[in-house]
Every structure is written in C-alpha cells, then in structure tokens.
Amino acid sequence: MRGVDHHASPYHLKNIDQILITVYLV
C-alpha cells in the first residue's frame, strides 16, 4: 500500500498543480 501511495502521491500532485495553473490562467 505504501508503494502505491508513493507512486500516486507525486502523480496526483502534478495533476492538481496543472489544474490550479489552468484555473489561475483562466
């Protein structure tokens, strides 16, 4: 479970970052 969390954490963070940037631009 920890391995999956570690792999999903950075992926999710990057996704949120991209969404936040898109919203901020708009």
XYZ file of N, CA and C in Angstrom:
78
model
N 0.846 -1.207 0.000
C 0.000 0.000 0.000
C 0.886 1.264 0.000
N 1.947 1.204 0.761
C 2.828 2.376 0.844
C 3.461 2.658 -0.532
N 3.805 1.562 -1.236
C 4.424 1.726 -2.553
C 3.462 2.425 -3.519
N 2.196 2.034 -3.471
C 1.196 2.631 -4.360
C 1.002 4.098 -3.997
N 0.937 4.380 -2.703
C 0.724 5.753 -2.240
C 1.866 6.644 -2.717
N 3.092 6.129 -2.606
C 4.267 6.902 -3.000
C 4.223 7.205 -4.497
N 3.717 6.251 -5.260
C 3.671 6.415 -6.715
C 2.518 7.340 -7.120
N 1.430 7.260 -6.368
C 0.250 8.054 -6.708
C 0.373 9.490 -6.189
N 1.089 9.663 -5.098
C 1.215 10.994 -4.492
C 1.786 12.021 -5.490
N 2.964 11.771 -6.051
C 3.546 12.735 -6.989
C 2.682 12.936 -8.231
N 2.062 11.860 -8.696
C 1.219 11.950 -9.888
C 0.020 12.856 -9.626
N -0.589 12.658 -8.465
C -1.780 13.447 -8.101
C -1.391 14.914 -7.909
N -0.241 15.127 -7.272
C 0.205 16.489 -7.010
C 0.422 17.234 -8.325
N 1.031 16.550 -9.281
C 1.297 17.179 -10.569
C -0.018 17.512 -11.266
N -0.988 16.597 -11.136
C -2.288 16.797 -11.772
C -2.975 18.024 -11.182
N -2.951 18.125 -9.855
C -3.592 19.255 -9.165
C -2.890 20.555 -9.550
N -1.567 20.509 -9.623
C -0.781 21.691 -9.967
C -1.185 22.206 -11.348
N -1.325 21.272 -12.305
C -1.685 21.662 -13.669
C -3.086 22.269 -13.692
N -4.001 21.669 -12.927
C -5.388 22.165 -12.884
C -5.407 23.562 -12.262
N -4.644 23.743 -11.183
C -4.613 25.035 -10.498
C -4.067 26.107 -11.435
N -3.027 25.781 -12.177
C -2.427 26.743 -13.110
C -3.447 27.107 -14.183
N -4.169 26.103 -14.678
C -5.169 26.347 -15.728
C -6.256 27.270 -15.204
N -6.722 27.018 -13.991
C -7.783 27.841 -13.400
C -7.267 29.255 -13.174
N -6.019 29.358 -12.704
C -5.442 30.666 -12.428
C -5.318 31.488 -13.720
N -4.907 30.812 -14.793
C -4.766 31.494 -16.081
C -6.128 31.978 -16.578
N -7.136 31.156 -16.358
C -8.489 31.490 -16.818
C -9.140 32.399 -15.773
